[in-house]
Short mmCIF file of C-alpha atoms and ligand atoms in Angstrom, two decimals:
data_model
loop_
_atom_site.label_atom_id
_atom_site.label_comp_id
_atom_site.label_asym_id
_atom_site.label_seq_id
_atom_site.Cartn_x
_atom_site.Cartn_y
_atom_site.Cartn_z
CA MET A 3 -42.03 -69.81 17.91
CA SER A 4 -40.92 -73.19 19.29
CA SER A 5 -38.24 -72.15 21.80
CA LYS A 6 -38.53 -68.75 23.41
CA ILE A 7 -35.77 -66.26 22.67
CA SER A 8 -35.36 -63.61 25.32
CA LEU A 9 -34.26 -60.05 24.60
CA SER A 10 -30.96 -60.83 26.37
CA ARG A 11 -30.30 -63.78 24.09
CA TYR A 12 -31.27 -61.79 20.99
CA LEU A 13 -28.83 -59.04 21.98
CA VAL A 14 -26.03 -61.49 22.75
CA GLU A 15 -26.57 -62.98 19.29
CA GLN A 16 -26.53 -59.52 17.72
CA GLN A 17 -23.21 -58.95 19.49
CA ARG A 18 -21.72 -62.22 18.23
CA VAL A 19 -22.92 -61.99 14.61
CA ALA A 20 -19.88 -60.31 13.09
CA GLY A 21 -19.64 -58.10 16.19
CA HIS A 22 -22.85 -56.39 15.08
CA ILE A 23 -23.18 -54.47 18.35
CA PRO A 24 -20.48 -53.95 20.94
CA ALA A 25 -20.96 -55.45 24.41
CA GLU A 26 -21.34 -51.96 25.90
CA LEU A 27 -24.28 -51.18 23.64
CA ARG A 28 -25.86 -54.53 24.44
CA LEU A 29 -25.68 -53.78 28.15
CA LEU A 30 -27.08 -50.31 27.61
CA LEU A 31 -30.08 -51.71 25.72
CA GLU A 32 -30.70 -54.26 28.46
CA VAL A 33 -30.83 -51.45 31.00
CA VAL A 34 -33.24 -49.40 28.85
CA ALA A 35 -35.48 -52.48 28.54
CA ARG A 36 -35.36 -52.96 32.32
CA ALA A 37 -36.43 -49.35 32.82
CA CYS A 38 -39.31 -49.86 30.36
CA LYS A 39 -40.41 -52.89 32.36
CA SER A 40 -40.54 -50.80 35.47
CA ILE A 41 -42.49 -48.00 33.69
CA SER A 42 -44.88 -50.66 32.39
CA HIS A 43 -45.57 -51.77 35.99
CA ALA A 44 -46.28 -48.19 37.03
CA VAL A 45 -48.62 -47.70 34.04
CA ASN A 46 -50.47 -50.94 34.87
CA LYS A 47 -51.08 -49.85 38.45
CA GLY A 48 -52.74 -46.64 37.27
CA ALA A 49 -54.95 -45.07 39.92
CA LEU A 50 -53.98 -47.83 42.40
CA GLY A 51 -50.37 -46.68 42.25
CA GLY A 52 -51.28 -43.00 42.52
CA VAL A 53 -49.54 -42.29 39.24
CA LEU A 54 -52.37 -40.64 37.29
CA GLY A 55 -53.05 -36.93 36.94
CA SER A 56 -51.07 -33.78 36.52
CA ALA A 57 -47.80 -33.00 38.28
CA GLU A 58 -48.72 -29.31 38.07
CA SER A 59 -45.44 -28.39 36.43
CA GLU A 60 -44.40 -27.51 32.87
CA ASN A 61 -41.60 -28.90 30.74
CA VAL A 62 -39.29 -26.90 28.50
CA GLN A 63 -41.83 -27.16 25.67
CA GLY A 64 -44.43 -25.36 27.82
CA GLU A 65 -46.51 -28.55 28.18
CA VAL A 66 -48.11 -29.47 31.50
CA GLN A 67 -46.33 -32.52 32.86
CA LYS A 68 -48.25 -35.55 34.05
CA LYS A 69 -47.05 -37.46 37.11
CA LEU A 70 -46.16 -40.38 34.86
CA ASP A 71 -44.04 -38.15 32.57
CA ILE A 72 -41.88 -37.34 35.58
CA ILE A 73 -41.86 -40.85 37.03
CA ALA A 74 -40.85 -42.39 33.67
CA ASN A 75 -38.11 -39.79 33.24
CA GLU A 76 -36.70 -40.57 36.69
CA VAL A 77 -36.86 -44.32 36.13
CA LEU A 78 -34.86 -44.01 32.90
CA ILE A 79 -32.23 -41.75 34.46
CA GLU A 80 -31.80 -43.80 37.62
CA ALA A 81 -31.53 -47.05 35.66
CA ASN A 82 -28.99 -45.70 33.20
CA GLU A 83 -26.72 -43.30 35.06
CA TRP A 84 -24.52 -45.76 36.95
CA GLY A 85 -23.90 -48.52 34.38
CA GLY A 86 -20.79 -46.97 32.82
CA HIS A 87 -22.13 -47.11 29.24
CA LEU A 88 -23.28 -43.53 28.90
CA ALA A 89 -21.72 -40.10 28.77
CA ALA A 90 -25.02 -38.22 28.96
CA MET A 91 -28.77 -38.38 28.46
CA ALA A 92 -31.37 -36.01 27.04
CA SER A 93 -35.12 -36.12 27.47
CA GLU A 94 -38.30 -34.38 26.39
CA GLU A 95 -38.87 -33.63 30.06
CA MET A 96 -35.52 -31.92 30.77
CA GLU A 97 -34.38 -28.62 29.32
CA ALA A 98 -30.67 -29.39 29.44
CA ILE A 99 -28.73 -32.59 28.89
CA TYR A 100 -28.09 -34.81 31.92
CA VAL A 101 -24.38 -35.53 32.17
CA VAL A 102 -23.53 -38.77 33.99
CA PRO A 103 -22.36 -37.65 37.48
CA ASN A 104 -18.63 -37.83 38.18
CA ARG A 105 -19.12 -40.52 40.81
CA TYR A 106 -19.94 -42.99 38.02
CA PRO A 107 -17.73 -44.15 35.16
CA LYS A 108 -18.50 -42.54 31.81
CA GLY A 109 -19.12 -44.50 28.62
CA GLU A 110 -19.12 -43.58 24.96
CA TYR A 111 -22.88 -43.48 24.29
CA LEU A 112 -25.55 -40.80 24.40
CA LEU A 113 -29.14 -41.76 25.20
CA MET A 114 -32.20 -39.69 24.28
CA PHE A 115 -35.79 -40.42 25.16
CA ASP A 116 -39.36 -39.32 25.28
CA PRO A 117 -40.02 -41.10 28.58
CA LEU A 118 -43.81 -41.18 28.26
CA ASP A 119 -45.18 -40.50 24.81
CA GLY A 120 -48.89 -39.85 24.39
CA SER A 121 -49.24 -38.05 27.71
CA SER A 122 -52.81 -36.97 26.90
CA ASN A 123 -53.77 -40.67 26.94
CA ILE A 124 -52.33 -41.56 30.36
CA ASP A 125 -55.42 -40.84 32.40
CA VAL A 126 -57.85 -42.42 29.94
CA ASN A 127 -56.25 -45.89 29.86
CA VAL A 128 -55.21 -45.73 26.21
CA SER A 129 -51.85 -47.02 24.90
CA ILE A 130 -48.82 -44.86 25.65
CA GLY A 131 -45.11 -45.59 25.40
CA THR A 132 -41.42 -44.76 25.71
CA ILE A 133 -39.32 -43.80 22.66
CA PHE A 134 -35.50 -43.92 22.74
CA SER A 135 -32.51 -43.27 20.54
CA VAL A 136 -28.81 -44.05 21.06
CA LEU A 137 -25.89 -42.17 19.50
CA ARG A 138 -22.16 -42.56 19.93
CA MET A 139 -20.16 -39.67 21.37
CA PRO A 140 -18.20 -37.87 18.66
CA GLU A 141 -14.56 -38.88 18.80
CA ASP A 142 -12.77 -36.08 20.54
CA ASP A 143 -11.52 -35.55 24.05
CA ARG A 144 -13.69 -32.61 25.14
CA GLY A 145 -16.25 -33.03 27.89
CA VAL A 146 -19.75 -33.91 26.75
CA ASP A 147 -22.09 -31.04 25.83
CA GLU A 148 -25.37 -30.48 24.00
CA GLY A 149 -23.53 -30.14 20.68
CA ASP A 150 -22.48 -33.80 20.87
CA PHE A 151 -26.15 -34.80 20.58
CA LEU A 152 -26.77 -32.77 17.43
CA GLN A 153 -26.06 -35.57 14.98
CA PRO A 154 -28.36 -36.50 12.07
CA GLY A 155 -30.61 -39.48 12.74
CA ARG A 156 -28.74 -41.69 10.26
CA GLN A 157 -25.93 -41.84 12.83
CA GLN A 158 -28.10 -43.58 15.46
CA VAL A 159 -26.65 -46.89 16.63
CA ALA A 160 -29.86 -48.15 18.25
CA ALA A 161 -33.46 -46.96 18.41
CA GLY A 162 -36.66 -48.33 19.77
CA TYR A 163 -39.91 -47.84 21.57
CA CYS A 164 -41.91 -49.67 24.17
CA VAL A 165 -45.69 -49.48 23.93
CA TYR A 166 -47.71 -49.92 27.12
CA GLY A 167 -51.02 -51.21 25.82
CA PRO A 168 -53.01 -54.41 26.31
CA GLN A 169 -49.55 -55.97 25.95
CA THR A 170 -46.21 -54.33 26.65
CA THR A 171 -44.20 -54.56 23.44
CA LEU A 172 -40.61 -53.47 22.90
CA VAL A 173 -39.63 -52.74 19.30
CA LEU A 174 -35.96 -52.38 18.53
CA THR A 175 -33.44 -51.81 15.76
CA VAL A 176 -29.66 -51.87 15.90
CA GLY A 177 -29.46 -51.46 12.12
CA ASP A 178 -30.21 -55.09 11.29
CA GLY A 179 -33.97 -54.92 10.71
CA VAL A 180 -36.67 -54.55 13.32
CA ALA A 181 -37.49 -57.04 16.08
CA MET A 182 -40.49 -57.05 18.43
CA PHE A 183 -40.49 -58.41 21.98
CA THR A 184 -43.52 -58.97 24.18
CA LEU A 185 -43.24 -58.68 27.95
CA ASP A 186 -43.96 -62.03 29.60
CA ARG A 187 -45.30 -60.80 32.93
CA GLU A 188 -44.96 -64.15 34.69
CA GLN A 189 -41.32 -64.54 33.69
CA GLY A 190 -40.59 -60.83 33.93
CA SER A 191 -38.71 -60.84 30.63
CA PHE A 192 -39.14 -59.62 27.08
CA VAL A 193 -39.57 -62.48 24.61
CA LEU A 194 -38.93 -62.22 20.87
CA THR A 195 -42.30 -62.41 19.13
CA GLN A 196 -41.46 -61.10 15.65
CA GLU A 197 -38.27 -60.67 13.64
CA ASN A 198 -37.62 -58.92 10.33
CA VAL A 199 -40.75 -56.81 10.64
CA ARG A 200 -41.83 -55.56 7.19
CA ILE A 201 -44.29 -52.73 6.54
CA PRO A 202 -46.47 -53.22 3.43
CA GLU A 203 -45.50 -50.66 0.75
CA ASP A 204 -49.13 -49.78 0.04
CA THR A 205 -51.89 -48.96 2.45
CA ARG A 206 -55.46 -47.72 2.72
CA GLU A 207 -55.09 -46.28 6.22
CA PHE A 208 -53.94 -42.84 7.32
CA ALA A 209 -53.37 -41.30 10.74
CA ILE A 210 -53.55 -37.54 11.19
CA ASN A 211 -55.29 -35.19 13.61
CA MET A 212 -58.11 -34.14 11.25
CA SER A 213 -59.25 -31.36 13.56
CA ASN A 214 -56.24 -29.35 12.37
CA MET A 215 -57.18 -29.66 8.69
CA ARG A 216 -57.91 -25.99 8.12
CA HIS A 217 -54.45 -25.08 9.42
CA TRP A 218 -52.44 -27.37 7.11
CA ASP A 219 -50.37 -26.37 4.13
CA GLU A 220 -51.66 -27.01 0.62
CA PRO A 221 -49.70 -30.24 -0.11
CA VAL A 222 -51.04 -31.94 3.04
CA GLN A 223 -54.59 -30.71 2.31
CA ARG A 224 -54.28 -32.14 -1.20
CA TYR A 225 -53.00 -35.54 -0.05
CA ILE A 226 -55.68 -36.00 2.62
CA ASN A 227 -58.46 -34.65 0.38
CA GLU A 228 -57.54 -37.21 -2.24
CA CYS A 229 -57.66 -40.00 0.37
CA LEU A 230 -61.07 -38.78 1.55
CA GLN A 231 -62.47 -38.91 -1.99
CA GLY A 232 -61.83 -42.66 -1.86
CA LYS A 233 -62.96 -44.77 -4.82
CA ASP A 234 -64.49 -41.72 -6.51
CA GLY A 235 -61.29 -39.66 -6.44
CA PRO A 236 -57.87 -39.80 -8.09
CA ARG A 237 -56.67 -42.56 -5.72
CA GLY A 238 -59.39 -44.93 -6.87
CA LYS A 239 -59.66 -46.67 -3.47
CA ASP A 240 -61.32 -46.06 -0.12
CA PHE A 241 -59.19 -45.10 2.87
CA ASN A 242 -59.75 -45.69 6.56
CA MET A 243 -58.63 -43.32 9.32
CA ARG A 244 -57.10 -44.08 12.74
CA TRP A 245 -55.75 -41.55 15.27
CA ILE A 246 -54.73 -42.77 18.71
CA ALA A 247 -52.90 -39.52 19.58
CA SER A 248 -49.93 -41.45 20.99
CA MET A 249 -47.29 -41.47 18.27
CA VAL A 250 -45.87 -44.63 19.76
CA ALA A 251 -49.18 -46.49 19.35
CA ASP A 252 -49.92 -45.04 15.90
CA VAL A 253 -46.45 -46.07 14.73
CA HIS A 254 -46.88 -49.50 16.27
CA ARG A 255 -50.07 -50.04 14.28
CA ILE A 256 -48.18 -49.08 11.12
CA MET A 257 -45.34 -51.47 12.02
CA THR A 258 -47.92 -54.19 12.43
CA ARG A 259 -50.15 -53.70 9.36
CA GLY A 260 -48.99 -50.65 7.39
CA GLY A 261 -50.43 -47.15 7.12
CA VAL A 262 -49.24 -43.60 6.92
CA PHE A 263 -48.79 -41.27 9.91
CA MET A 264 -48.57 -37.51 9.55
CA TYR A 265 -48.01 -34.67 11.97
CA PRO A 266 -47.37 -31.79 9.61
CA TRP A 267 -46.46 -28.14 10.16
CA ASP A 268 -49.59 -26.07 10.63
CA LYS A 269 -50.59 -22.43 10.88
CA ARG A 270 -51.47 -22.54 14.58
CA GLU A 271 -47.83 -22.00 15.48
CA PRO A 272 -46.21 -20.96 12.19
CA ASN A 273 -42.76 -20.51 13.69
CA LYS A 274 -42.55 -24.14 14.77
CA PRO A 275 -41.71 -26.64 12.01
CA GLY A 276 -44.10 -29.18 13.57
CA LYS A 277 -45.32 -30.54 16.89
CA LEU A 278 -43.13 -33.62 17.24
CA ARG A 279 -39.52 -33.47 18.34
CA LEU A 280 -36.76 -34.49 15.95
CA MET A 281 -34.19 -36.00 18.29
CA TYR A 282 -36.21 -38.32 20.50
CA GLU A 283 -39.47 -38.83 18.58
CA ALA A 284 -39.02 -38.46 14.81
CA ASN A 285 -35.45 -39.79 14.44
CA PRO A 286 -35.87 -43.10 16.30
CA MET A 287 -39.27 -43.72 14.65
CA ALA A 288 -37.91 -42.80 11.20
CA TRP A 289 -35.03 -45.25 11.55
CA LEU A 290 -37.29 -48.06 12.78
CA ILE A 291 -39.73 -47.41 9.92
CA GLU A 292 -36.94 -47.40 7.32
CA GLN A 293 -35.46 -50.57 8.80
CA ALA A 294 -38.86 -52.20 8.27
CA GLY A 295 -39.00 -51.12 4.62
CA GLY A 296 -41.05 -47.94 5.08
CA ALA A 297 -40.10 -44.29 4.57
CA ALA A 298 -40.02 -41.13 6.69
CA THR A 299 -39.73 -37.52 5.52
CA ASN A 300 -40.59 -34.02 6.66
CA GLY A 301 -42.24 -33.46 3.25
CA HIS A 302 -39.04 -32.09 1.79
CA GLN A 303 -36.28 -34.46 2.81
CA ARG A 304 -35.55 -37.72 4.58
CA ILE A 305 -35.89 -37.19 8.34
CA LEU A 306 -32.67 -39.11 9.02
CA ASP A 307 -30.69 -36.61 6.89
CA ILE A 308 -31.80 -33.52 8.82
CA GLN A 309 -28.91 -31.81 10.60
CA PRO A 310 -30.32 -30.88 14.03
CA SER A 311 -29.57 -27.45 15.41
CA ALA A 312 -31.16 -27.75 18.87
CA LEU A 313 -31.93 -30.53 21.33
CA HIS A 314 -35.67 -29.91 21.43
CA GLU A 315 -36.03 -29.02 17.75
CA ARG A 316 -39.39 -29.83 16.19
CA VAL A 317 -40.10 -31.32 12.80
CA SER A 318 -42.95 -32.16 10.42
CA VAL A 319 -43.42 -35.89 10.09
CA ILE A 320 -44.75 -38.13 7.30
CA LEU A 321 -43.90 -41.78 7.88
CA GLY A 322 -45.05 -45.31 7.17
CA SER A 323 -45.85 -47.34 4.05
CA LYS A 324 -43.28 -46.39 1.42
CA ASN A 325 -45.50 -45.62 -1.57
CA GLU A 326 -47.83 -43.38 0.42
CA VAL A 327 -44.99 -41.45 2.06
CA GLU A 328 -43.39 -40.96 -1.35
CA LEU A 329 -46.67 -39.72 -2.85
CA ALA A 330 -47.36 -37.27 -0.01
CA THR A 331 -43.75 -36.07 -0.17
CA SER A 332 -43.96 -35.57 -3.96
CA TYR A 333 -46.73 -33.00 -3.40
CA HIS A 334 -44.23 -30.83 -1.47
CA THR A 335 -41.28 -28.92 -2.91
CA PRO A 336 -38.04 -30.85 -2.50
CA LYS A 337 -35.27 -29.28 -0.42
CA VAL A 338 -32.75 -27.58 -2.72
P1 LIG B 420 -46.16 -35.96 24.08
O1 LIG B 420 -44.77 -36.45 23.80
O2 LIG B 420 -46.16 -34.78 25.00
O3 LIG B 420 -47.08 -37.02 24.49
O4 LIG B 420 -46.73 -35.32 22.68
C1 LIG B 420 -46.62 -35.99 21.47
C2 LIG B 420 -47.92 -36.58 21.07
C3 LIG B 420 -47.73 -37.69 20.07
O5 LIG B 420 -47.59 -38.90 20.73
C4 LIG B 420 -49.01 -37.65 19.28
O6 LIG B 420 -48.83 -38.10 17.97
C5 LIG B 420 -49.38 -36.20 19.33
O7 LIG B 420 -48.71 -35.63 20.43
C6 LIG B 420 -50.85 -36.04 19.54
O8 LIG B 420 -51.20 -34.75 19.27
P2 LIG B 420 -52.72 -34.22 19.27
O9 LIG B 420 -52.95 -33.78 20.66
O10 LIG B 420 -52.71 -33.11 18.26
O11 LIG B 420 -53.63 -35.36 18.86
MG1 LIG B 421 -43.96 -37.65 22.67
#
């Protein structure tokens, strides 16, 4: 790219192009990006910053929280609560929604995030990230409550993730395709490094936690078994497998070169529809993937069409290269 385009300039242009995003949303996204920059610094310091290890507490999902889970959550809240763009926030790390305190002006947006995705990779220096989703408050004059968040993913007005890996990369959609920004550490700003990201429709790469194979449902077993048979099986081609165990990094690989990612329902916890959370993991990723020409389903329906019934609801996820997602989905029974 000949002249560098910063995230701020990209967002200003998105605002000007037929008023694609309102100024308030632009400012909100700038603040989220600033928070991600600060989380990136904390991640980079690692043991030197005293940020590794367990916080010896549990979140609402019963998962042990890492220090960085809590730090990232606080950074996002502190950065976003005073700007006047938000009515409330919700996070993987907080049981209830966080309503913007009365001392600050309230805006019309709702922000959801998984502050530090891939927590099991924090201490081992493997890519982790932040996932976020923005909704508009429903138009009524009540005070904000959890019910306001329970909108299907197709109503998101912005979604993105920031991956903290060898580079820090912010990937964003406001409904006009997907753009990637790389953090220039010397300048301290995100620079546009790829626009109109497109995911190849076909792939030979899948990402799934194979150790759970015996617990999967028949359609998932069938799909993966057929991939494993490679050239000698019905697919007639060899597949490769990758599993980083940070959704954010697995999705980023798919954004970059295609692939299919699955975290299906399994028999270990039959009452849970899946491991990943709909509102702040699956929905933002599903929208980004669709905006890049891929597909995302829970095996039975498009993820973005699911009507959520709880803030921390879980969901099965199949996402990535369109033809593979459609094939894996066709092995399941459609939702009637
Ligand atoms: P987290 O949000 O607590 O980090 O959990 C979600 C993560 C995903 O990033 C990843 O895809 C999955 O859990 C990994 O699960 P597993 O431990 O089965 O490999
Ligand atoms: Mg997560």
